[in-house]
Amino acid sequence: MLVTPLSGWGRYPVQSCEVERPERYADLYSDAASVIARGQGRSYGDAALNENRRVLLTERVNRLLELDADNGVLRAEAGVTLAEILEVIAPHGWFLPVTPGTKFVSLGGCVAADVHGKNHHHDGSFGDHVAAIELILADGSRVACSPAENAELFRATLGGMGLTGIIGEVTLRLIPIASSHMMVRHHAAADLEQLFQHLQNPALDDRYTVAWIDSMAGGAQLGRGIAMCGHHAAKEELPVGLSLSSFNSEELAGGRSRKKHARAIPFDFPAWMMNPFSIGAFNAFYYRREGKRQQPFLTGYDSYFYPLDAIGQWNRMYGKRGFVQYQCVIPDATAFDGIKALLQELSGSHRPSFLAVLKRLGAQGRGLLSFPMAGYTLALDLPIRDDGLFALLDRLDETVLRHGGRVYLAKDARLSAESFRAMYPRYGEWLKIKNAVDPQNRFSSSLSRRLRIGEELS
Amino acid sequence: MSEAVLILGATSAIARATAAAFAARGAALYLASRDLDELERISADLHLRHGVEVRYGLFDAEATETHEAFLQAVIKAMPDLSGVVVAFGYLGDQQAARDFKLGAKVIASNFTGAASILSYCANYFEPLKHGFIIGISSVAGDRGRQSNYVYGAAKGALSLYLQGLRNRLFASGVRVITVKPGFVDTAMTFGLPGLFLVASPQAIGERIARALDKSADVVYLPWFWRYIMLIIQHIPEPIFKRLKL
């Protein structure tokens, strides 16, 4: 056991945890009074922290167990990363059904946070493609969960933030691809209204659709941005000479190729580097450059799905104090007003968000604590420079609640227990299942204590 | 020629990384240890990631009476066996020095078991006039220290055994490589205080496989441990015995 300070990807908060790192599947268990599994530590806040209590690293229990290359079904241990999975499945013509914005996450983390991608409005969340899970319970027993078997526990585990047990194995249904290339189109929008129109327009929409927002633009330009729409390139879309069997995303002729992990941020940037001027200048440049790419172009899946993975340790850009990623969803009916109110609040706060991303989400899925619901989701990266940020975020919570939305727990580091309960109406249902499998609340984390999840247990 | 490699003690982090490095070179593998569940998982993983054939079977280093039949079974399953990696080992704890029952287990695993299976391997490769044996010893075997001298003595004995074996098999063209890793980030060392310059198992595994392409007989991993141990070995005993190491 190792006692060491840990943090999530946002590097806030930093907490001392008792860390264990099993190497055998049979050792993927702890008899500690409080334990939480941690994969790659890519949740942003305190979901994979357990202050002064046990954290079980799953990174060494990461074996690929079975690939049905005819039907596209993969079974693997939960510690494996999406990057490792892609390396194996893409050459067979398969792809992840849903992928978050980084491939350096664990498979178990994707289930625990029931992550979504740019295709949620078409394909649902990660959990919609999980055929089965092997869950390790508080007494050490292993139980198979699927939509057919232990279905309630399955629903509580999708998006359950690791609080129902340790996710040991995952069976995932993959999607077929004809090549490793993406066909992408950009559509610039001068303001938020136009951006919403782009996202709603079936003529522009594609399997993967995401909008980048210039978070520094205010006034008449509030919410200006670029809708980026793409799909896995079909055979007939590939230029002659580009081998169909070329599944190496890095070798794309004509696209922006680069080496894996070509660069890493070597040290913490000083906090002042991310200021309204530098971010404003970058955004204006980005808007002009990327907004021009209205003709479809080919690019590798890495540069489309994982642009930030090319910069190792990019979280260091936000300085030593770290940052908070604030991601919320607002239901369709109130989405435009809600997102506009959030952007106005942000724009008036003079707190620059380097990253602002808007996406459509489809219907709510099976996971009882899952984040997605039909509507629009906004994600903001906000560096922590002073405690004033937290007051702003509390105001954003109020705006989100007023519009019937919710905040994403995988990104969260500061939501209140009351707001959580208001945002996640299926919590009561979840709690009954938790009570049945873990009445002593052994699976708990800094996040679960902060949100007082499980305190109602008998 | 493609390799066919037997990895003994295949479930440790270093062994797993070494197996992966051999698989990445296209080698067929036979993985062996006491833990069949782990072997099944590791075999499936290596096969999926590298597309090589991976077999596995039960092997208990301490059950020396089973070693001859074990090797025969391996050869039957993999007739083109070209090399063996002895990767099993058992660190024990400080108590092994005070309680010989614990110490005996450390010696039985790290030395007696290795000497036993190596004797059968050597007898197999010698008349074939080809093949390689890689023994994973430890820098702990280079000098006895109060913190782990039972383990150190067993590994030191293994180093000597490999040295003698190298001398014997040189004439038959069978390579014997002694690998001495320093601190590696494994279950054996996780959370231990006072570690420095800790290497990843992947880096060690790749260099173990690469040692075949080079000429060195004794390989320190990473390389700088050769010099660290050179210094440690040359501290005069009257001073060394006073140190808290």
XYZ file of C-alpha atoms in Angstrom:
703
model
C 0.000 0.000 0.000
C 1.175 3.478 -0.845
C -0.023 6.648 0.829
C 0.233 9.392 -1.739
C -1.459 12.605 -2.871
C -3.801 12.041 -5.799
C -5.958 14.249 -7.946
C -8.176 13.931 -10.981
C -7.335 15.337 -14.387
C -8.300 18.858 -13.290
C -5.655 18.659 -10.530
C -8.216 19.953 -8.060
C -8.685 18.812 -5.377
C -5.467 17.059 -4.330
C -6.001 14.540 -1.535
C -3.907 11.971 0.273
C -5.133 8.453 -0.488
C -4.137 4.907 0.453
C -3.356 3.328 -2.869
C -3.270 -0.352 -3.781
C -2.400 -1.649 -7.231
C -3.350 -5.279 -7.813
C -1.791 -7.120 -10.741
C -3.991 -10.214 -10.717
C -7.685 -10.352 -11.462
C -8.248 -12.312 -8.270
C -6.668 -9.445 -6.286
C -9.060 -6.846 -7.700
C -10.688 -6.416 -4.338
C -10.127 -4.664 -1.050
C -11.539 -5.384 2.369
C -11.055 -1.755 3.413
C -14.050 -0.035 5.010
C -14.117 2.452 2.144
C -12.684 1.814 -1.291
C -13.054 3.218 -4.795
C -11.615 1.872 -8.044
C -9.499 4.229 -10.142
C -8.546 3.568 -13.745
C -6.548 6.270 -15.510
C -7.622 9.098 -13.186
C -9.179 10.969 -16.084
C -12.319 12.048 -14.321
C -11.709 15.714 -13.560
C -12.616 16.184 -9.915
C -12.858 13.822 -6.952
C -14.726 10.857 -8.452
C -11.623 8.631 -8.295
C -10.295 10.033 -5.013
C -10.872 8.675 -1.525
C -9.255 10.973 0.998
C -7.356 9.058 3.698
C -9.095 5.918 2.486
C -8.480 3.186 -0.027
C -8.082 3.670 -3.771
C -7.703 0.584 -5.925
C -5.738 1.224 -9.120
C -6.996 -1.006 -11.915
C -4.310 -0.066 -14.450
C -2.491 -3.402 -14.248
C -5.612 -5.494 -14.599
C -5.966 -4.578 -18.250
C -6.057 -7.711 -20.335
C -7.991 -8.062 -23.572
C -9.747 -11.384 -23.203
C -11.837 -12.094 -26.272
C -12.489 -10.467 -29.627
C -15.213 -11.798 -31.871
C -13.881 -10.260 -35.071
C -16.888 -11.421 -37.102
C -19.547 -9.840 -34.928
C -17.552 -7.057 -33.293
C -17.798 -8.002 -29.640
C -14.921 -7.422 -27.257
C -14.489 -8.711 -23.714
C -11.730 -7.140 -21.651
C -10.672 -6.337 -18.129
C -11.821 -2.908 -17.038
C -8.324 -1.464 -16.500
C -7.510 -1.475 -20.205
C -7.513 1.910 -21.967
C -9.515 2.841 -25.034
C -6.192 3.564 -26.760
C -5.095 -0.040 -26.259
C -8.466 -1.314 -27.460
C -8.364 0.826 -30.609
C -4.907 -0.434 -31.484
C -6.276 -3.971 -31.566
C -9.776 -3.506 -33.012
C -9.237 -0.840 -35.690
C -7.062 -3.094 -37.902
C -9.941 -5.609 -37.840
C -12.337 -2.921 -39.114
C -14.032 -2.188 -35.782
C -14.335 0.976 -33.731
C -15.579 2.042 -30.324
C -19.348 2.603 -30.412
C -18.952 5.696 -28.219
C -15.798 7.534 -27.326
C -15.092 10.496 -25.042
C -12.614 13.208 -26.021
C -9.586 11.253 -24.864
C -8.594 7.658 -25.539
C -6.419 7.562 -22.430
C -9.330 6.495 -20.224
C -10.026 3.065 -18.833
C -12.820 0.850 -20.061
C -14.148 0.601 -16.508
C -14.178 4.383 -16.195
C -16.253 4.648 -19.369
C -18.865 2.357 -17.791
C -18.732 3.976 -14.355
C -19.272 7.450 -15.821
C -21.475 6.138 -18.656
C -19.539 8.451 -20.953
C -20.924 9.914 -24.140
C -19.352 11.150 -27.351
C -20.185 13.350 -30.282
C -22.732 10.778 -31.475
C -24.994 10.626 -28.429
C -27.937 12.033 -30.411
C -27.674 9.013 -32.739
C -26.044 6.206 -30.783
C -26.674 6.894 -27.101
C -24.090 6.609 -24.354
C -21.343 4.064 -23.698
C -23.646 1.980 -21.539
C -26.029 1.441 -24.443
C -23.331 -0.689 -26.068
C -22.260 -2.664 -23.025
C -23.515 -6.228 -23.380
C -22.366 -7.358 -19.931
C -20.264 -6.468 -16.903
C -18.595 -8.611 -14.287
C -18.961 -6.688 -11.048
C -16.978 -7.470 -7.901
C -19.169 -6.860 -4.869
C -18.427 -5.801 -1.303
C -18.163 -9.420 -0.121
C -15.706 -10.241 -2.907
C -18.192 -12.248 -4.937
C -18.364 -11.728 -8.682
C -21.666 -11.158 -10.358
C -22.584 -10.946 -14.032
C -24.779 -7.960 -14.906
C -26.447 -7.263 -18.215
C -29.758 -5.936 -19.474
C -31.062 -9.495 -19.024
C -29.261 -10.650 -15.894
C -29.243 -8.609 -12.666
C -30.676 -5.838 -14.779
C -31.265 -3.505 -11.835
C -27.651 -3.735 -10.704
C -26.603 -3.206 -14.305
C -28.623 0.016 -14.454
C -27.162 1.191 -11.157
C -23.613 0.483 -12.332
C -23.867 2.361 -15.655
C -23.005 5.872 -14.581
C -22.816 4.664 -10.962
C -19.365 6.227 -10.469
C -17.933 2.956 -9.139
C -20.208 3.020 -6.112
C -21.932 -0.336 -6.675
C -18.737 -2.399 -6.844
C -15.515 -2.857 -8.747
C -16.037 -3.233 -12.460
C -13.853 -6.215 -13.351
C -14.710 -7.152 -16.914
C -16.719 -5.465 -19.643
C -18.206 -6.957 -22.800
C -18.638 -4.246 -25.412
C -20.371 -4.246 -28.777
C -18.253 -2.482 -31.412
C -19.247 -0.703 -34.617
C -17.879 -1.529 -38.081
C -15.755 0.995 -39.963
C -14.568 0.911 -43.564
C -11.390 2.838 -42.851
C -9.647 4.647 -40.042
C -10.378 7.986 -41.671
C -13.057 10.497 -40.863
C -14.890 12.643 -43.379
C -15.399 16.009 -41.692
C -17.115 19.302 -42.486
C -17.044 22.549 -40.544
C -19.849 25.077 -40.461
C -19.134 28.456 -38.944
C -21.858 30.223 -36.954
C -21.771 33.945 -36.216
C -23.746 33.706 -32.982
C -25.437 31.261 -30.633
C -28.720 31.284 -32.516
C -27.037 30.267 -35.738
C -24.980 27.662 -33.911
C -28.154 26.080 -32.521
C -29.653 26.161 -36.001
C -26.604 24.344 -37.350
C -26.860 21.678 -34.666
C -30.580 21.204 -35.321
C -30.301 21.194 -39.090
C -30.630 17.615 -40.399
C -28.911 18.680 -43.617
C -25.749 19.554 -41.681
C -25.957 16.948 -38.950
C -23.772 13.883 -39.139
C -23.156 10.786 -37.009
C -20.668 12.810 -34.964
C -21.515 16.437 -34.375
C -19.899 18.833 -31.962
C -19.665 22.595 -31.750
C -16.716 24.601 -30.575
C -17.692 27.932 -29.044
C -15.551 31.023 -28.900
C -16.054 31.567 -25.196
C -14.485 35.026 -25.322
C -16.939 36.427 -27.849
C -19.646 38.515 -26.207
C -22.394 40.922 -27.117
C -23.810 40.331 -30.592
C -21.232 37.604 -31.168
C -22.099 35.671 -28.029
C -21.960 31.973 -28.758
C -20.262 32.250 -32.118
C -18.561 29.037 -33.035
C -18.069 26.205 -35.451
C -20.178 23.077 -35.837
C -17.892 20.174 -36.698
C -19.681 17.259 -38.308
C -18.110 13.990 -39.295
C -18.511 10.303 -39.960
C -16.267 7.313 -40.555
C -15.288 7.621 -44.189
C -16.941 5.075 -46.442
C -14.880 3.168 -48.995
C -16.124 5.252 -51.895
C -15.149 8.470 -50.115
C -11.492 7.540 -49.970
C -9.265 8.962 -52.694
C -7.581 6.542 -55.060
C -4.259 5.469 -53.697
C -5.300 5.572 -50.070
C -5.247 1.953 -49.112
C -8.488 0.616 -47.732
C -6.510 -1.546 -45.414
C -4.619 1.455 -44.093
C -6.075 1.613 -40.630
C -3.220 3.541 -39.150
C -4.700 6.871 -38.301
C -1.262 8.480 -38.211
C -0.371 7.655 -41.781
C -3.095 9.620 -43.465
C -1.838 11.230 -46.640
C -2.944 14.820 -46.960
C -4.171 15.079 -43.386
C -2.261 16.479 -40.495
C -0.225 13.531 -39.398
C 1.803 13.481 -36.230
C 3.585 11.132 -33.962
C 1.946 9.770 -30.879
C 2.663 11.942 -27.890
C 4.798 14.156 -30.018
C 4.871 16.782 -27.305
C 4.112 16.982 -23.646
C 3.731 20.038 -21.449
C 6.915 19.779 -19.413
C 5.950 22.000 -16.484
C 3.060 23.929 -14.953
C 2.359 27.007 -16.984
C 2.181 30.176 -14.889
C -1.443 31.006 -14.162
C -1.315 34.331 -15.994
C -0.626 32.658 -19.330
C -4.274 31.754 -19.733
C -5.682 35.251 -19.766
C -8.528 36.919 -21.669
C -6.093 38.325 -24.215
C -4.202 35.147 -25.019
C -7.353 33.050 -25.130
C -9.257 35.708 -27.074
C -6.468 35.930 -29.635
C -6.293 32.154 -29.963
C -10.057 31.817 -30.324
C -10.266 34.531 -32.993
C -7.504 32.804 -34.939
C -9.097 29.384 -34.522
C -12.520 30.645 -35.548
C -11.177 32.142 -38.747
C -8.980 29.193 -39.658
C -11.313 26.307 -38.842
C -14.486 28.129 -39.915
C -13.201 28.179 -43.486
C -13.118 24.416 -43.821
C -16.628 24.084 -45.211
C -15.688 21.554 -47.868
C -15.547 17.982 -46.596
C -12.032 16.871 -45.721
C -10.451 13.615 -44.596
C -8.629 13.311 -41.332
C -7.435 10.485 -39.098
C -9.661 9.369 -36.250
C -7.035 10.472 -33.731
C -7.037 14.093 -34.829
C -10.853 14.133 -35.058
C -11.713 12.465 -31.765
C -8.622 13.064 -29.660
C -6.975 16.377 -30.626
C -5.805 17.076 -27.079
C -4.250 13.620 -26.673
C -1.498 14.883 -28.963
C -0.352 17.149 -26.131
C 0.723 15.057 -23.165
C -0.206 16.491 -19.745
C -2.198 19.342 -21.254
C -3.824 19.827 -17.865
C -0.610 21.609 -16.858
C -1.562 24.530 -19.083
C -3.918 25.688 -16.393
C -1.196 26.236 -13.843
C -0.421 24.724 -10.488
C -3.817 25.322 -8.903
C -5.551 23.273 -11.529
C -8.901 23.794 -13.174
C -12.507 22.770 -13.043
C -14.353 21.431 -15.998
C -17.967 22.448 -15.752
C -20.224 20.326 -17.921
C -23.990 20.521 -17.788
C -26.924 19.500 -19.918
C -30.081 21.559 -20.436
C -33.211 19.836 -21.796
C -34.315 20.646 -25.336
C -37.272 22.864 -24.371
C -35.139 25.321 -22.394
C -31.745 24.643 -23.976
C -31.257 27.814 -25.972
C -32.234 30.133 -23.142
C -30.288 28.120 -20.600
C -27.065 27.927 -22.605
C -27.357 31.612 -23.470
C -27.781 32.508 -19.801
C -24.739 30.390 -18.889
C -22.582 31.990 -21.579
C -23.701 35.464 -20.528
C -22.883 34.713 -16.932
C -19.460 33.454 -17.986
C -18.781 36.310 -20.350
C -19.685 38.838 -17.632
C -17.424 37.148 -15.086
C -14.165 37.912 -16.924
C -13.074 34.374 -16.257
C -11.814 33.002 -19.525
C -12.709 29.458 -20.484
C -10.093 28.100 -22.829
C -12.429 25.419 -24.017
C -16.156 25.671 -24.594
C -17.921 22.822 -26.323
C -21.600 22.413 -27.170
C -23.171 19.109 -28.174
C -26.604 17.644 -28.692
C -27.606 14.743 -26.509
C -30.245 12.148 -27.294
C -32.699 10.487 -24.967
C -31.782 9.514 -21.413
C -30.479 5.951 -21.196
C -30.678 3.069 -18.749
C -28.098 4.254 -16.253
C -29.889 5.577 -13.182
C -27.171 8.111 -12.360
C -26.112 8.660 -15.958
C -25.583 12.211 -17.073
C -27.078 12.376 -20.571
C -30.647 13.489 -21.201
C -32.269 14.817 -24.371
C -30.969 18.335 -24.769
C -27.775 20.296 -25.206
C -24.610 19.910 -23.191
C -22.086 22.663 -22.592
C -18.570 21.983 -21.295
C -16.245 24.700 -19.993
C -12.662 24.523 -18.747
C -12.140 27.086 -16.002
C -8.748 27.596 -14.376
C -8.779 28.068 -10.606
C -7.204 31.389 -9.847
C -9.131 32.298 -6.726
C -12.141 31.140 -4.746
C -14.377 33.521 -6.673
C -14.632 30.816 -9.300
C -16.637 28.629 -6.953
C -19.197 31.377 -6.367
C -19.582 31.686 -10.134
C -20.030 27.935 -10.485
C -22.719 27.957 -7.799
C -24.552 30.583 -9.848
C -24.179 28.390 -12.930
C -25.710 25.490 -10.936
C -28.722 27.665 -10.164
C -29.118 28.542 -13.836
C -28.837 24.862 -14.790
C -31.406 23.854 -12.169
C -33.777 26.638 -13.204
C -33.730 25.241 -16.733
C -34.225 21.642 -15.587
C -30.680 20.463 -16.340
C -27.923 18.657 -14.539
C -24.153 18.690 -14.007
C -21.875 15.813 -15.084
C -20.416 14.016 -12.047
C -17.349 12.719 -13.939
C -16.228 16.331 -14.367
C -17.425 17.654 -11.048
C -15.371 18.721 -8.036
C -17.730 21.061 -6.160
C -21.459 20.429 -6.668
C -23.576 20.498 -3.501
C -25.446 17.487 -2.130
C -28.754 19.360 -2.488
C -28.156 20.320 -6.116
C -27.152 16.738 -6.871
C -30.453 15.413 -5.550
C -32.413 18.003 -7.518
C -30.519 17.203 -10.706
C -30.659 13.414 -10.476
C -34.301 12.471 -9.821
C -33.594 8.742 -10.246
C -31.199 8.799 -7.268
C -33.893 7.297 -4.995
C -34.281 4.347 -7.322
C -30.497 3.940 -7.470
C -30.265 4.056 -3.692
C -32.543 1.034 -3.300
C -30.218 -1.054 -5.453
C -27.156 0.281 -3.636
C -28.794 -0.672 -0.358
C -29.307 -4.212 -1.585
C -25.692 -4.792 -2.695
C -23.642 -2.496 -0.447
C -25.617 -1.458 2.640
C -22.409 -0.568 4.504
C -21.439 1.864 1.757
C -18.020 0.208 1.357
C -17.761 1.504 -2.183
C -17.468 5.207 -1.562
C -15.291 8.054 -2.758
C -14.519 11.673 -1.993
C -17.202 12.541 -4.533
C -19.791 10.303 -2.895
C -19.081 11.769 0.555
C -19.197 15.332 -0.773
C -22.568 14.643 -2.394
C -23.613 12.597 0.664
C -24.450 9.722 -1.678
C -25.444 6.703 0.346
C -25.990 8.522 3.642
C -29.645 7.436 3.595
C -28.588 3.772 3.624
C -30.093 1.628 6.329
C 14.069 -17.800 -37.712
C 11.051 -17.187 -35.588
C 11.434 -17.741 -31.900
C 9.442 -19.983 -29.590
C 9.965 -18.941 -26.025
C 9.063 -20.501 -22.688
C 8.455 -17.942 -19.922
C 8.615 -19.382 -16.414
C 6.869 -17.351 -13.730
C 4.869 -15.629 -16.447
C 2.394 -13.759 -14.267
C 4.751 -11.208 -12.725
C 4.788 -7.709 -14.176
C 8.329 -8.089 -15.543
C 7.547 -11.490 -17.047
C 4.363 -10.177 -18.619
C 6.248 -7.264 -20.155
C 9.013 -9.594 -21.348
C 6.451 -11.919 -22.919
C 4.849 -8.905 -24.631
C 8.251 -7.807 -25.978
C 8.885 -11.284 -27.397
C 5.356 -11.419 -28.831
C 5.948 -8.047 -30.491
C 8.945 -9.663 -32.244
C 6.618 -12.382 -33.502
C 7.704 -15.097 -31.073
C 5.366 -17.935 -30.184
C 5.035 -18.241 -26.423
C 4.523 -20.838 -23.740
C 3.632 -19.180 -20.438
C 3.976 -21.069 -17.192
C 3.239 -20.371 -13.545
C 1.127 -21.616 -10.660
C -1.823 -19.383 -11.470
C -3.857 -20.842 -14.333
C -6.532 -18.152 -14.210
C -3.926 -15.421 -14.701
C -2.159 -17.429 -17.411
C -5.396 -17.744 -19.342
C -5.955 -13.984 -19.142
C -2.397 -13.054 -20.090
C -2.344 -15.568 -22.949
C -5.570 -14.243 -24.436
C -4.268 -10.698 -24.130
C -0.920 -11.368 -25.811
C -2.605 -13.295 -28.591
C -5.078 -10.490 -29.276
C -2.513 -7.720 -29.137
C 0.261 -9.382 -31.097
C -1.399 -12.128 -33.122
C 1.105 -14.749 -31.974
C 0.355 -18.241 -30.749
C 0.341 -18.383 -26.958
C 0.100 -21.595 -24.927
C 0.186 -21.938 -21.202
C 0.556 -24.542 -18.515
C 0.983 -25.129 -14.833
C 4.493 -24.813 -13.385
C 5.519 -24.744 -9.740
C 9.136 -23.697 -9.221
C 9.258 -25.263 -5.776
C 7.935 -28.649 -6.942
C 11.261 -29.653 -8.494
C 10.164 -33.289 -8.911
C 7.702 -32.136 -11.587
C 10.191 -30.142 -13.641
C 11.438 -32.869 -15.979
C 7.942 -33.921 -17.035
C 6.924 -30.278 -17.297
C 9.680 -29.468 -19.789
C 8.857 -32.560 -21.814
C 5.243 -31.439 -22.032
C 6.336 -27.982 -23.177
C 8.574 -29.449 -25.886
C 5.786 -31.712 -27.023
C 3.453 -28.737 -27.347
C 6.122 -26.481 -28.857
C 8.728 -28.662 -30.616
C 10.622 -25.667 -31.982
C 11.345 -24.246 -28.505
C 14.231 -21.841 -28.965
C 14.623 -20.190 -25.607
C 13.684 -20.048 -21.958
C 13.217 -17.073 -19.638
C 13.388 -17.798 -15.915
C 11.336 -14.970 -14.462
C 9.897 -16.417 -11.275
C 11.037 -15.172 -7.932
C 9.804 -14.493 -4.463
C 10.941 -11.554 -2.351
C 9.505 -12.639 0.984
C 9.797 -10.089 3.755
C 12.281 -9.061 6.410
C 11.156 -11.943 8.577
C 12.725 -14.390 6.138
C 16.085 -13.598 7.743
C 14.890 -14.373 11.300
C 12.609 -17.288 10.524
C 14.235 -19.939 8.382
C 10.892 -21.498 7.491
C 10.198 -18.292 5.546
C 13.762 -18.024 4.333
C 13.708 -21.569 2.995
C 10.811 -20.647 0.733
C 12.760 -17.695 -0.655
C 15.722 -19.951 -1.407
C 13.547 -22.752 -2.797
C 11.832 -20.435 -5.233
C 14.629 -18.116 -6.340
C 17.494 -20.587 -6.386
C 16.643 -24.276 -5.953
C 13.664 -24.142 -8.289
C 15.621 -22.180 -10.885
C 18.617 -24.516 -10.701
C 16.306 -27.487 -11.129
C 14.421 -26.358 -14.235
C 17.571 -24.825 -15.723
C 19.363 -28.162 -15.514
C 16.687 -29.790 -17.675
C 16.657 -26.848 -20.081
C 20.434 -26.921 -20.416
C 20.415 -30.671 -21.070
C 17.814 -30.123 -23.770
C 19.554 -27.276 -25.595
C 23.143 -28.537 -25.284
C 22.951 -31.331 -27.899
C 20.793 -29.162 -30.188
C 23.621 -26.618 -30.348
C 21.279 -23.679 -30.343
C 18.895 -21.865 -28.058
C 19.071 -19.331 -25.287
C 18.496 -19.141 -21.572
C 17.708 -15.829 -19.904
C 17.802 -15.841 -16.132
C 16.317 -12.880 -14.278
C 18.445 -12.426 -11.201
C 18.688 -9.175 -9.254
C 21.115 -6.452 -8.252
C 20.277 -7.620 -4.719
C 22.486 -10.638 -5.461
C 25.574 -8.497 -5.948
C 26.139 -7.726 -2.298
C 24.545 -8.899 0.919
C 22.650 -6.248 2.804
C 20.817 -6.557 6.083
C 17.501 -5.516 4.561
C 17.112 -8.519 2.228
C 20.095 -10.863 2.375
C 18.151 -14.116 2.135
C 16.643 -12.972 -1.159
C 20.013 -11.480 -2.107
C 21.825 -14.741 -1.320
C 19.356 -16.776 -3.389
C 19.625 -14.373 -6.333
C 23.419 -14.193 -5.924
C 23.523 -17.992 -6.076
C 21.374 -17.880 -9.210
C 23.800 -15.394 -10.788
C 26.701 -17.738 -10.042
C 24.760 -20.708 -11.388
C 24.024 -18.849 -14.631
C 27.686 -17.859 -14.877
C 28.753 -21.491 -14.646
C 26.062 -22.574 -17.075
C 27.204 -19.944 -19.572
C 30.714 -21.318 -19.311
C 29.457 -24.877 -19.896
C 27.105 -24.086 -22.795
C 29.426 -21.706 -24.627
C 30.929 -24.608 -26.575
C 27.459 -25.687 -27.753
C 26.499 -22.229 -28.937
C 23.705 -21.870 -26.400
C 23.509 -18.341 -25.022
C 23.039 -17.773 -21.333
C 22.179 -14.223 -20.322
C 22.005 -13.006 -16.742
C 19.647 -10.090 -16.263
C 19.964 -7.969 -13.134
C 17.156 -5.476 -12.820
C 17.367 -2.632 -10.320
C 14.175 -1.178 -8.892
C 11.197 -1.954 -11.109
C 7.669 -0.670 -10.594
C 5.987 -3.983 -9.755
C 3.815 -5.492 -7.058
C 7.078 -6.512 -5.332
C 8.146 -2.906 -4.862
C 4.843 -0.970 -4.861
C 4.648 1.287 -1.826
C 8.106 0.362 -0.495
C 9.955 3.335 0.978
C 13.402 4.419 -0.176
C 13.184 3.442 -3.830
C 14.830 5.574 -6.491
C 15.268 5.465 -10.266
C 12.347 3.071 -10.560
C 11.935 1.648 -14.070
C 8.683 0.572 -15.711
C 8.199 -3.157 -16.338
C 7.638 -2.374 -20.037
C 11.069 -0.768 -20.366
C 12.691 -3.724 -18.609
C 10.772 -6.306 -20.675
C 11.759 -4.686 -23.959
C 15.405 -4.577 -22.963
C 15.370 -8.201 -21.860
C 14.130 -9.267 -25.303
C 16.609 -6.941 -26.963
C 19.497 -8.434 -24.971
C 19.323 -11.353 -27.442
C 20.417 -9.045 -30.255
C 23.428 -7.826 -28.320
C 26.497 -9.580 -27.038
C 26.522 -8.817 -23.314
C 26.377 -11.829 -20.988
C 25.360 -9.924 -17.888
C 22.816 -7.170 -18.404
C 21.991 -4.611 -15.735
C 18.617 -2.952 -16.270
C 18.500 -0.052 -16.666
C 22.202 0.164 -17.624
C 23.253 2.558 -14.856
C 22.728 -0.109 -12.223
C 26.003 -1.656 -13.414
C 27.783 1.424 -12.099
C 25.695 1.770 -8.972
C 26.495 -1.850 -8.110
C 30.140 -1.373 -9.065
C 30.371 1.293 -6.404
C 28.385 -0.705 -3.864
C 30.513 -3.802 -4.455
C 33.703 -1.810 -3.935
C 32.836 -0.241 -0.620
C 35.317 -1.852 1.788
C 33.659 -4.341 4.108
C 34.771 -2.574 7.340
C 32.788 0.448 6.149
C 29.960 -1.480 4.462
C 29.086 -3.428 7.590
C 28.365 -0.175 9.388
C 25.933 1.086 6.742
C 22.191 0.854 7.113
C 21.311 -0.638 3.739
